[in-house]
PDB file of C-alpha atoms in Angstrom:
ATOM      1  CA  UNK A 282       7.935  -5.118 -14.062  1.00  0.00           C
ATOM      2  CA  UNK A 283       4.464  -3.775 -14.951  1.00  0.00           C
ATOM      3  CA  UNK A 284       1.899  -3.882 -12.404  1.00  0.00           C
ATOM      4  CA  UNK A 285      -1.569  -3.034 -13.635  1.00  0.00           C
ATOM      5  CA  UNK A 286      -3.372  -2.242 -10.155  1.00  0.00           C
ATOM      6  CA  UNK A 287      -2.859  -2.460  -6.570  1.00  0.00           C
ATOM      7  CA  UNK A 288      -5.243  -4.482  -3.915  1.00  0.00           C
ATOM      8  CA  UNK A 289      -4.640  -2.930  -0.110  1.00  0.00           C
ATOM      9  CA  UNK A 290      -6.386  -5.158   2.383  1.00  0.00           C
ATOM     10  CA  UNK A 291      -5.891  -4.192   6.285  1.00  0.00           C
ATOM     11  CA  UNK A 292      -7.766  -5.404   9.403  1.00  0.00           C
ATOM     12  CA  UNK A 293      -8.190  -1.887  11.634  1.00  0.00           C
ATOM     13  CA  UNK A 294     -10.816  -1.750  14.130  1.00  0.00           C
ATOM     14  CA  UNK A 295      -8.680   2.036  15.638  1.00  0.00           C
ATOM     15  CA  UNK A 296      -7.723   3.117  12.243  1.00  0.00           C
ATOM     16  CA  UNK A 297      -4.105   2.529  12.974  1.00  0.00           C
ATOM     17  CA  UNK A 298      -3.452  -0.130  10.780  1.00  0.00           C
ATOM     18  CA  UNK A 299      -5.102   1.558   7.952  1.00  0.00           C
ATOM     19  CA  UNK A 300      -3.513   4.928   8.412  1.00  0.00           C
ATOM     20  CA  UNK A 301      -0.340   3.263   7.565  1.00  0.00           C
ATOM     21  CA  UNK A 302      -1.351   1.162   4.337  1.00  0.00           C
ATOM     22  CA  UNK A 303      -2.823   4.404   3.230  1.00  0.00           C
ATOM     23  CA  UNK A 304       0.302   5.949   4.112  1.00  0.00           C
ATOM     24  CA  UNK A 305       2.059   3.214   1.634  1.00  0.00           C
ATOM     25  CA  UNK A 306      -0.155   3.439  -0.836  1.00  0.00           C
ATOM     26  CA  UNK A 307       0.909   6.749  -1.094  1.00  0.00           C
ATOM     27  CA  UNK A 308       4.340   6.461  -1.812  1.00  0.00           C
ATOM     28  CA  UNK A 309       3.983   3.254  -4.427  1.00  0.00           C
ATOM     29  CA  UNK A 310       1.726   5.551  -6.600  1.00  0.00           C
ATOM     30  CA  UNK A 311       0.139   3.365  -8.337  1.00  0.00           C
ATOM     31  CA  UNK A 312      -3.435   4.778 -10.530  1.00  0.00           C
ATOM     32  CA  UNK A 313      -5.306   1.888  -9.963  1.00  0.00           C
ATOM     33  CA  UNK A 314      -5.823   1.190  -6.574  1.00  0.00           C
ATOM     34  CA  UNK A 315      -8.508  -0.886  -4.275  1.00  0.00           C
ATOM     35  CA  UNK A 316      -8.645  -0.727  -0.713  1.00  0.00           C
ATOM     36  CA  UNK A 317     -10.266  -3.535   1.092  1.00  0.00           C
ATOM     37  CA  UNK A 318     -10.925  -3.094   4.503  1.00  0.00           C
ATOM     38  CA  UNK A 319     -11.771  -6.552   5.855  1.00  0.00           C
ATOM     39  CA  UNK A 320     -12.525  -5.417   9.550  1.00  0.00           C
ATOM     40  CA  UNK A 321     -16.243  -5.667   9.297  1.00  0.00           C
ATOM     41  CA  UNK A 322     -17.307  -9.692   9.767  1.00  0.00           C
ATOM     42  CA  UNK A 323     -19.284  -8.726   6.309  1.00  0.00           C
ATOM     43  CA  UNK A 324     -16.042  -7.968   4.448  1.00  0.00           C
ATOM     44  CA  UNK A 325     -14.376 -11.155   5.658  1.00  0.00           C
ATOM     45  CA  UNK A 326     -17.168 -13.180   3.354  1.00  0.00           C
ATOM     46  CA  UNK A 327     -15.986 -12.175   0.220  1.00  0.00           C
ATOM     47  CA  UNK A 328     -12.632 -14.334  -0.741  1.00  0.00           C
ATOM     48  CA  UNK A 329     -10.114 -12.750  -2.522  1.00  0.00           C
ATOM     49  CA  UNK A 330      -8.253 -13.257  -5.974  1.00  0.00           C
ATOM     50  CA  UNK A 331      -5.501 -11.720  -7.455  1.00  0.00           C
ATOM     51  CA  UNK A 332      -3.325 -11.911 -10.097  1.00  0.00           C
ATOM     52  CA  UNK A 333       0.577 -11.967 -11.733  1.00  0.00           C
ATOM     53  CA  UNK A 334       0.426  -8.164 -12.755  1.00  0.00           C
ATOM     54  CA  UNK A 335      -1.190  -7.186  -9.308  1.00  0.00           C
ATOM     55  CA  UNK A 336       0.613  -5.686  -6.727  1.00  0.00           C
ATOM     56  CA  UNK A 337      -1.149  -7.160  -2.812  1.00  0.00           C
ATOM     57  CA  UNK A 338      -0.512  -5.327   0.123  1.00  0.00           C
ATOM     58  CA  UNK A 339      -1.692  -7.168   3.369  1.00  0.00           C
ATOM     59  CA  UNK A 340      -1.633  -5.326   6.845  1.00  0.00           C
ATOM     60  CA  UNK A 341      -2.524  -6.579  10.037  1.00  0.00           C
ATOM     61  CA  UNK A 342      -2.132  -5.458  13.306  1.00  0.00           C
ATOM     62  CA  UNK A 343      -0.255  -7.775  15.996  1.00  0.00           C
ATOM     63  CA  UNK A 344      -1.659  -9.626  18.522  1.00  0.00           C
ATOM     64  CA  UNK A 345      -0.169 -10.983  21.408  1.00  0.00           C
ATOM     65  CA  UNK A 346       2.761 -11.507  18.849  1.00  0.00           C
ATOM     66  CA  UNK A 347       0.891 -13.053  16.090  1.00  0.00           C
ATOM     67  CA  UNK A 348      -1.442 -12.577  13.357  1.00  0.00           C
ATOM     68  CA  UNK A 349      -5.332 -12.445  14.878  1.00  0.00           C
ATOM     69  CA  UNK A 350      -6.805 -15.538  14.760  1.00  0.00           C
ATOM     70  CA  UNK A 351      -9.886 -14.960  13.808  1.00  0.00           C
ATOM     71  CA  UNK A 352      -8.059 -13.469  10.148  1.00  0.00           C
ATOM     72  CA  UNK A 353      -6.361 -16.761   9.880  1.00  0.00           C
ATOM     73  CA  UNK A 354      -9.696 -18.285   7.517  1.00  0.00           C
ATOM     74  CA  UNK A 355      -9.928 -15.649   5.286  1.00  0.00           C
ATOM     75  CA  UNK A 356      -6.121 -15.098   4.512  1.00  0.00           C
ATOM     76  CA  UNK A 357      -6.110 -18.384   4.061  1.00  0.00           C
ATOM     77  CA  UNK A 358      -8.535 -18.626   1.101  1.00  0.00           C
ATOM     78  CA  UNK A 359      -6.369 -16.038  -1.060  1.00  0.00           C
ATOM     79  CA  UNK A 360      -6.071 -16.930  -4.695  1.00  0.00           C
ATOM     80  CA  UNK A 361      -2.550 -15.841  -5.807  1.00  0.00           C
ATOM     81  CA  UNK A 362      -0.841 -16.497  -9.006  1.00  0.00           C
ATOM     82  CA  UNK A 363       2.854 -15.085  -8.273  1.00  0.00           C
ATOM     83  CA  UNK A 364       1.202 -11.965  -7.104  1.00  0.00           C
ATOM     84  CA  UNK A 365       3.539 -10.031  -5.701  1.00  0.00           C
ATOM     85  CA  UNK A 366       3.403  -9.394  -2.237  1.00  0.00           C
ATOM     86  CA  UNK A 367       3.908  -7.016   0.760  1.00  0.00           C
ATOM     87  CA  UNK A 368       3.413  -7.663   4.180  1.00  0.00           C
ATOM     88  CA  UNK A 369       2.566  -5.159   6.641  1.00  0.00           C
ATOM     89  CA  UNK A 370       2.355  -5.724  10.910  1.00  0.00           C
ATOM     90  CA  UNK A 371       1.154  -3.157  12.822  1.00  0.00           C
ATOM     91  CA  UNK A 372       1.540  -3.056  16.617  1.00  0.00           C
ATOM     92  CA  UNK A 373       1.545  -1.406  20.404  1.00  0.00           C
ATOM     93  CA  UNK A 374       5.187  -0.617  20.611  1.00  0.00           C
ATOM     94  CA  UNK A 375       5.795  -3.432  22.970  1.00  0.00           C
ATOM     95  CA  UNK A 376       6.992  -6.096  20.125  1.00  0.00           C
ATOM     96  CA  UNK A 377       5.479  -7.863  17.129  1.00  0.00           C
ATOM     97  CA  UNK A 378       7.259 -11.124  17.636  1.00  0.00           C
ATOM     98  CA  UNK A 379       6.789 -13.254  14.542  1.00  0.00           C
ATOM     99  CA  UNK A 380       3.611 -11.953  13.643  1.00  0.00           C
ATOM    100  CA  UNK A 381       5.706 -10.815  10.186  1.00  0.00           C
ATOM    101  CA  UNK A 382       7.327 -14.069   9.365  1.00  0.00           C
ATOM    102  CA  UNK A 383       3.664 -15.555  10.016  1.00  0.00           C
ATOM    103  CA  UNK A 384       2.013 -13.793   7.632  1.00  0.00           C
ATOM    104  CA  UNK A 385       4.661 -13.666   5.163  1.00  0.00           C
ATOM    105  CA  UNK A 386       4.582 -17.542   5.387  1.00  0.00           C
ATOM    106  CA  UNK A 387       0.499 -17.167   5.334  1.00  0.00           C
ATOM    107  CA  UNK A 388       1.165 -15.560   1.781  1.00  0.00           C
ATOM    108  CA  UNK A 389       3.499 -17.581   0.586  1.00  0.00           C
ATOM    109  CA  UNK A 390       0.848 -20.833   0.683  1.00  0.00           C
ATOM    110  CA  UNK A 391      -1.946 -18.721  -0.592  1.00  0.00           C
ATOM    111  CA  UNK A 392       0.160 -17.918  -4.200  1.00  0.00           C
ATOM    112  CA  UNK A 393       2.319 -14.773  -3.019  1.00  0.00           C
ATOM    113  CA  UNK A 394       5.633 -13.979  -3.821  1.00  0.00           C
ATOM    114  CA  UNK A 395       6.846 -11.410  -1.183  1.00  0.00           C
ATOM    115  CA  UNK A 396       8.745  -9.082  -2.286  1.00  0.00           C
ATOM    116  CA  UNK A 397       9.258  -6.418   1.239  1.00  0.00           C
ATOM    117  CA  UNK A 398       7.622  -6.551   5.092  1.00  0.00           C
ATOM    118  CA  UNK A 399       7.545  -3.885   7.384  1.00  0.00           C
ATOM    119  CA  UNK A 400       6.597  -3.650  11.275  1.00  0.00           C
ATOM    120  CA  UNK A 401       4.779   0.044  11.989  1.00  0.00           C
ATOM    121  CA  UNK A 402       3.607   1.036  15.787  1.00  0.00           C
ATOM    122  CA  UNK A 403      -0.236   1.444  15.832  1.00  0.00           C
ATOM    123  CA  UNK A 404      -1.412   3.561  19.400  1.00  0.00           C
ATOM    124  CA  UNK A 405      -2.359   0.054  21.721  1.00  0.00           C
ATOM    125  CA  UNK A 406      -5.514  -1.121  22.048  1.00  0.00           C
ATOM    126  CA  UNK A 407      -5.595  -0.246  25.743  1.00  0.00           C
ATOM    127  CA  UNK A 408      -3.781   3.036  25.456  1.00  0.00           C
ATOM    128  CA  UNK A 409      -6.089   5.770  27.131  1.00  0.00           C
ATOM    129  CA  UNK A 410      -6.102   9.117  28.322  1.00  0.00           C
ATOM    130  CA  UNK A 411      -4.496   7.585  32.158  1.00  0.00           C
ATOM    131  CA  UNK A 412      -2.030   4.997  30.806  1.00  0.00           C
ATOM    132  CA  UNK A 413      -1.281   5.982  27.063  1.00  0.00           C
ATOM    133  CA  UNK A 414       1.236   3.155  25.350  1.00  0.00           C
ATOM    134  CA  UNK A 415       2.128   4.840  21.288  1.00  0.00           C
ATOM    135  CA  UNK A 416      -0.571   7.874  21.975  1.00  0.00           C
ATOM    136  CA  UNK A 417      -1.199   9.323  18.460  1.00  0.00           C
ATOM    137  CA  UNK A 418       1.051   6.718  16.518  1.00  0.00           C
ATOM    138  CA  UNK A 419       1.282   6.363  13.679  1.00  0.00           C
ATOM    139  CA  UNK A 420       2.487   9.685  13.507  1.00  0.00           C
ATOM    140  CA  UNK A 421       4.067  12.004  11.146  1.00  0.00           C
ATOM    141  CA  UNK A 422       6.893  10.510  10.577  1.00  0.00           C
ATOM    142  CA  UNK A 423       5.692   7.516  10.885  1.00  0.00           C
ATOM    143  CA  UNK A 424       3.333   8.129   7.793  1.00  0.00           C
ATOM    144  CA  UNK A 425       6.586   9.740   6.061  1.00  0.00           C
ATOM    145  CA  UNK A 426       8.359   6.861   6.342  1.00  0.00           C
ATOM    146  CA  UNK A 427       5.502   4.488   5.077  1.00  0.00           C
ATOM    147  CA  UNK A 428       5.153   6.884   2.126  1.00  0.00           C
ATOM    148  CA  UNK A 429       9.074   6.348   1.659  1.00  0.00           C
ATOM    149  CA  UNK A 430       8.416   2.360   2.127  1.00  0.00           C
ATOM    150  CA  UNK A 431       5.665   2.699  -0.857  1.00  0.00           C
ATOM    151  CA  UNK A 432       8.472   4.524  -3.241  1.00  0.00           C
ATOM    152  CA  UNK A 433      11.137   2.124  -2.603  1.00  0.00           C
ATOM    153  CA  UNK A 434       8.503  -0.860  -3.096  1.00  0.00           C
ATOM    154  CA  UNK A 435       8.039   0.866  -6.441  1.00  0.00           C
ATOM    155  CA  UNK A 436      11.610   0.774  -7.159  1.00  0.00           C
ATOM    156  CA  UNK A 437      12.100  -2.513  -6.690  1.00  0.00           C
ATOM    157  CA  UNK A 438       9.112  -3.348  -8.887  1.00  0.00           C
ATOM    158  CA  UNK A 439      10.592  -1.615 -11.498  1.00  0.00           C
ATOM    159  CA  UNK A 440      13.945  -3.037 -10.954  1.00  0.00           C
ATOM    160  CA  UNK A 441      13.173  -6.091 -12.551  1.00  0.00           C
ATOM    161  CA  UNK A 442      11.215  -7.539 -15.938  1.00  0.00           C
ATOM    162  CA  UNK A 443       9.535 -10.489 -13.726  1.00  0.00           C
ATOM    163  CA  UNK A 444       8.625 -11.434 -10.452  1.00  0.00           C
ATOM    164  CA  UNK A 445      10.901 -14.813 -10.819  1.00  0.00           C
ATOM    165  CA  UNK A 446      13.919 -12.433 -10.528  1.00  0.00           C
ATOM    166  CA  UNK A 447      13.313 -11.035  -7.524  1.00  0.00           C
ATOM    167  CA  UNK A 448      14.896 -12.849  -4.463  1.00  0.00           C
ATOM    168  CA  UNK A 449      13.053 -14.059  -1.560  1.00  0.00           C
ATOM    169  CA  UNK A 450      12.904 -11.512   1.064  1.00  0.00           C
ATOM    170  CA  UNK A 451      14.058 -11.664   4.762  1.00  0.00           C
ATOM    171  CA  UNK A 452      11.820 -10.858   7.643  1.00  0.00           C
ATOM    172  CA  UNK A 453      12.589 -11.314  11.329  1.00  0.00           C
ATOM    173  CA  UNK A 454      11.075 -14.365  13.524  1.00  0.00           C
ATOM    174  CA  UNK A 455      11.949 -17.737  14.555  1.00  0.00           C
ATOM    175  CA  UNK A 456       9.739 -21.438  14.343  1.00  0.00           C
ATOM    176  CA  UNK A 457       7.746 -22.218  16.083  1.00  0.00           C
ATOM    177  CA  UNK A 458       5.755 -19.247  15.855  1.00  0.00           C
ATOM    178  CA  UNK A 459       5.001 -19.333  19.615  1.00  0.00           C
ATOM    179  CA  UNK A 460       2.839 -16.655  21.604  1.00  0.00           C
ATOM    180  CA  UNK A 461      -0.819 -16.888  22.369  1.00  0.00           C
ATOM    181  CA  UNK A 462      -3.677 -17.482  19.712  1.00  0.00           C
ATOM    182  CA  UNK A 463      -6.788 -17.514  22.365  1.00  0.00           C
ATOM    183  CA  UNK A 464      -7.461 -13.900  23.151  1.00  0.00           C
ATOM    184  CA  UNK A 465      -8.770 -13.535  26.897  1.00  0.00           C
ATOM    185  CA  UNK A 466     -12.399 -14.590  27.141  1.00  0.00           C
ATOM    186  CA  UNK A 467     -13.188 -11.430  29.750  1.00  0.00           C
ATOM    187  CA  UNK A 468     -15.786  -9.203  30.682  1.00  0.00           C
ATOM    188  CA  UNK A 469     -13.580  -5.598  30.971  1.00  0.00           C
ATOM    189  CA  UNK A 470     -16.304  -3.503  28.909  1.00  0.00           C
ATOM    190  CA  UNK A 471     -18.109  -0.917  31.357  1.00  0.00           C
ATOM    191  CA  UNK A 472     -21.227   0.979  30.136  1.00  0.00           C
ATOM    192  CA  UNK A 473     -22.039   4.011  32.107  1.00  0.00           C
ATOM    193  CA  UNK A 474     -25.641   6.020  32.040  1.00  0.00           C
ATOM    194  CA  UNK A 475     -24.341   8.581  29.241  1.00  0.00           C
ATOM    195  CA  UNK A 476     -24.955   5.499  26.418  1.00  0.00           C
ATOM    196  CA  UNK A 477     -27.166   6.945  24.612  1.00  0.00           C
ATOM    197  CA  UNK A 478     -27.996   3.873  22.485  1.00  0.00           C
ATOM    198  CA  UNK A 479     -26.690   5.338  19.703  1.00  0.00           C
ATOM    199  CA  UNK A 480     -25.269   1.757  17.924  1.00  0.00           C
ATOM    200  CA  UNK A 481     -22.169   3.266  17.102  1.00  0.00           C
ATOM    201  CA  UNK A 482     -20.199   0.611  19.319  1.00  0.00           C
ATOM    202  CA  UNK A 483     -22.325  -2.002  17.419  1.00  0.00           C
ATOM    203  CA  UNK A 484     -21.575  -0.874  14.455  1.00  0.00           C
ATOM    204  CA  UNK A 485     -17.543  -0.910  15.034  1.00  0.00           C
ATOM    205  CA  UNK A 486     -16.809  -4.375  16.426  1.00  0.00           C
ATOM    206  CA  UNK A 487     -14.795  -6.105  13.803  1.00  0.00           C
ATOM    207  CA  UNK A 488     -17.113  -9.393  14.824  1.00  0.00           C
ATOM    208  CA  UNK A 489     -19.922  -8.786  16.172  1.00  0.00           C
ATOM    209  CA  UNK A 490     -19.796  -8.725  19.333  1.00  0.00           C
ATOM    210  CA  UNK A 491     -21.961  -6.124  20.642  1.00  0.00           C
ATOM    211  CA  UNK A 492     -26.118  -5.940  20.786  1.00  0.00           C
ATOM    212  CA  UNK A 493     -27.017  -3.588  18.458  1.00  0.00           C
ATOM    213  CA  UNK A 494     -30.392  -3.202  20.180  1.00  0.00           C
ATOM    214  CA  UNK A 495     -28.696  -2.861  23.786  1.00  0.00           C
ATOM    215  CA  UNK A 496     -24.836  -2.108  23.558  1.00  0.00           C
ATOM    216  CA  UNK A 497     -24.477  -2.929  27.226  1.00  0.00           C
ATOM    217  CA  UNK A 498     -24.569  -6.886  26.265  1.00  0.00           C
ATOM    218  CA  UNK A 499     -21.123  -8.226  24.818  1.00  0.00           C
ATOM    219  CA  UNK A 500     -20.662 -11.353  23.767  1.00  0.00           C
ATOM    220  CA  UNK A 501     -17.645 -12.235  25.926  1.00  0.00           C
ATOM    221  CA  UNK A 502     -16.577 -15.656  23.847  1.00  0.00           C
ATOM    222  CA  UNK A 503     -16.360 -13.115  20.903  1.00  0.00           C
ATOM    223  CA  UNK A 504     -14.914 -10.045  22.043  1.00  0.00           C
ATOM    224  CA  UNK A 505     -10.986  -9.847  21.007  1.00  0.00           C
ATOM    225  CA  UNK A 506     -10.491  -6.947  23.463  1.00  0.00           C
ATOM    226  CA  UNK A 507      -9.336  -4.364  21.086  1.00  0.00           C
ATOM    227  CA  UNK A 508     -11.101  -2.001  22.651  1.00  0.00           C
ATOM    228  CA  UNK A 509     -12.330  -0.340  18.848  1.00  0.00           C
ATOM    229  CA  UNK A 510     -15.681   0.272  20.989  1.00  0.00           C
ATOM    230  CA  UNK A 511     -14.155   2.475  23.785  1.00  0.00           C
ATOM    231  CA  UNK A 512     -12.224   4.361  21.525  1.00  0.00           C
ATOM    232  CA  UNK A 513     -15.107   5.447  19.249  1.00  0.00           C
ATOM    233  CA  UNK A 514     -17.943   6.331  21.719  1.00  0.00           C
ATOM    234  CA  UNK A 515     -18.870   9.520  20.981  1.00  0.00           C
ATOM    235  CA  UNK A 516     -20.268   9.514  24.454  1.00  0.00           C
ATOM    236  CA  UNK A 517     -17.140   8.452  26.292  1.00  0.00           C
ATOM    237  CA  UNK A 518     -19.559   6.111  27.912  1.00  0.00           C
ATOM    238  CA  UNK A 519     -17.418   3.248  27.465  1.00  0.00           C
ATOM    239  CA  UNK A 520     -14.798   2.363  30.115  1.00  0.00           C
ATOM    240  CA  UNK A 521     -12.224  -0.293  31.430  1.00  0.00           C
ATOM    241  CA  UNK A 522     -13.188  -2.195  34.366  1.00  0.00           C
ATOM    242  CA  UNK A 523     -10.696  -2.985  36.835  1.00  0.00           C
ATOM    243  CA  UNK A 524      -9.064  -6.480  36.011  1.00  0.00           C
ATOM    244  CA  UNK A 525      -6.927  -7.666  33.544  1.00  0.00           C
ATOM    245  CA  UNK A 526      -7.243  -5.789  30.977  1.00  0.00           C
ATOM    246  CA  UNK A 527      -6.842  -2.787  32.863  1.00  0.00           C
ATOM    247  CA  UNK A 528      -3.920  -4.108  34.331  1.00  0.00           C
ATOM    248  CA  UNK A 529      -2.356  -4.772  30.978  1.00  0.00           C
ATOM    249  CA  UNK A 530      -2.657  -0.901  30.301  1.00  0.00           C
ATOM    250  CA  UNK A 531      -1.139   0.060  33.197  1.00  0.00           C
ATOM    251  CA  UNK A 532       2.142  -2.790  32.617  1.00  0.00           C
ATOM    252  CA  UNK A 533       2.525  -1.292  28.727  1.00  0.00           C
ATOM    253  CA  UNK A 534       2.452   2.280  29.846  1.00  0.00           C
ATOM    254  CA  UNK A 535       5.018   1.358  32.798  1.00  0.00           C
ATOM    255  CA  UNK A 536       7.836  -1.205  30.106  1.00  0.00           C
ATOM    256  CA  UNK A 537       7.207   1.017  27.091  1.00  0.00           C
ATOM    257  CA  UNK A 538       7.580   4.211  27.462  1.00  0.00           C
ATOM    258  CA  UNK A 539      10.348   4.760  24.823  1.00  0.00           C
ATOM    259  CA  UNK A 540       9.146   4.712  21.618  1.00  0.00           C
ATOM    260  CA  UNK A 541       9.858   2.366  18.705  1.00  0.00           C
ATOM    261  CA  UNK A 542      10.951   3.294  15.290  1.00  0.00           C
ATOM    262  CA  UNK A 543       9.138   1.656  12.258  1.00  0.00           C
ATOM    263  CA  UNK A 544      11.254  -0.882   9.966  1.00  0.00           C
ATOM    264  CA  UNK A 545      10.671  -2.133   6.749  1.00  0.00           C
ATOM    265  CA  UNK A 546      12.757  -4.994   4.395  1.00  0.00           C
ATOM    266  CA  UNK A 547      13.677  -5.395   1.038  1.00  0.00           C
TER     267      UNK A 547
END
């Protein structure tokens, strides 16, 4: 089967989820290739179309065992035409639940004929310096074996003359879907005197959560708590209070300490 271009869409406020559809892209190959990052609110305005002879490649990271909420509009409004598909889940090496059958099924109603899925470990939003959970994943051979992922995608591709002859493709998770939609509605976000007021925090949040005038005000209704605006201060001015979500670090770094090997299915 010819495919004339490849659309890569990923949510990534760290970068994690990103790194790894890169790391696909790599091994499928493919000349013609779009990335659409869809992490800004701004991105997530523009709807998205795609076609037959288009390969779609949709990664997300994982939260609380599902897809984000907040992506669940736009992915909704996809215009497929038996566009092949691949889903992607990225998440905090504790587990990603059915956050893959969810967005396979997401895909499915939106036009897409999924062809693989694959679950990659992203470092977790609260990892930090005192209670790292996946510090520095995706790593190496991590991105190895998405670039492996992208090759064997290609394969399959080529396998066949149309898209009707490939059969549908397993992914783990059971219905319901189950978990938590409604992230925590907290205020964990400290904001010591080295802010400089620099708007890079502003400029970050995947929805706009943050003053870009004063970057101590949050917007607590909005925040999601992935923590995109700690881990890109260039001052280091941003902190975890103690609370919850503090106490969430500490719990990952104490259950999962051994790390978890990416998967993918075909």
């Amino acid at each position: 089967m010819k495919i004339e271009s490849v659309k890569l869409v990923c949510f990534s406020p760290t970068g994690t989820t990103k790194a790894v559809v890169q790391g696909i892209a790599g091994g499928i190959n493919q000349g013609t290739m779009e990335l659409i990052d869809i992490t800004k609110p701004s991105a997530r305005k523009q709807p998205l179309s795609t076609l037959e002879n288009e390969l779609l490649v949709v990664a997300v990271p994982v939260y609380m065992g599902r897809v984000p909420a907040l992506l669940n509009e736009w992915l909704n409004t996809i215009q497929a035409h038996n566009t092949p598909a691949v889903c992607v889940v990225v998440y905090g090496n504790r587990v990603y639940e059915n956050a893959l059958l969810e967005l396979k099924d997401i895909l499915v109603k939106c036009g897409c004929i999924p062809i693989a899925g694959a679950a990659y470990i992203g470092e977790h939003s609260f990892s930090n310096s005192q209670t790292p959970t996946a510090q520095g994943r995706p790593d190496e051979d991590d991105l190895n074996h998405a670039k492996v992922f992208g090759q064997k995608i290609r394969e399959k591709l080529e396998s066949v003359s149309l898209i009707s002859e490939i059969f549908d493709v397993y992914v783990p998770g059971t219905y319901p879907y189950g978990g938590v939609t409604k992230l925590w509605d907290v205020d964990f976000v400290a904001v010591d005197n080295f802010c400089s007021q620099c708007g890079v925090c502003a400029q970050v949040c995947p929805i706009g959560a943050i003053d870009s005038q004063d970057s101590t005000m949050i917007n607590q209704e909005k925040c999601i708590t992935c923590c995109a605006c700690i881990k890109s201060c260039p001052q280091n001015a941003r902190t975890m209070k103690p609370g919850p979500v503090k106490d969430a670090a500490k719990r990952l770094n104490e259950l999962y300490k051994e790390q978890k090997k990416p998967e993918y299915f075909l």
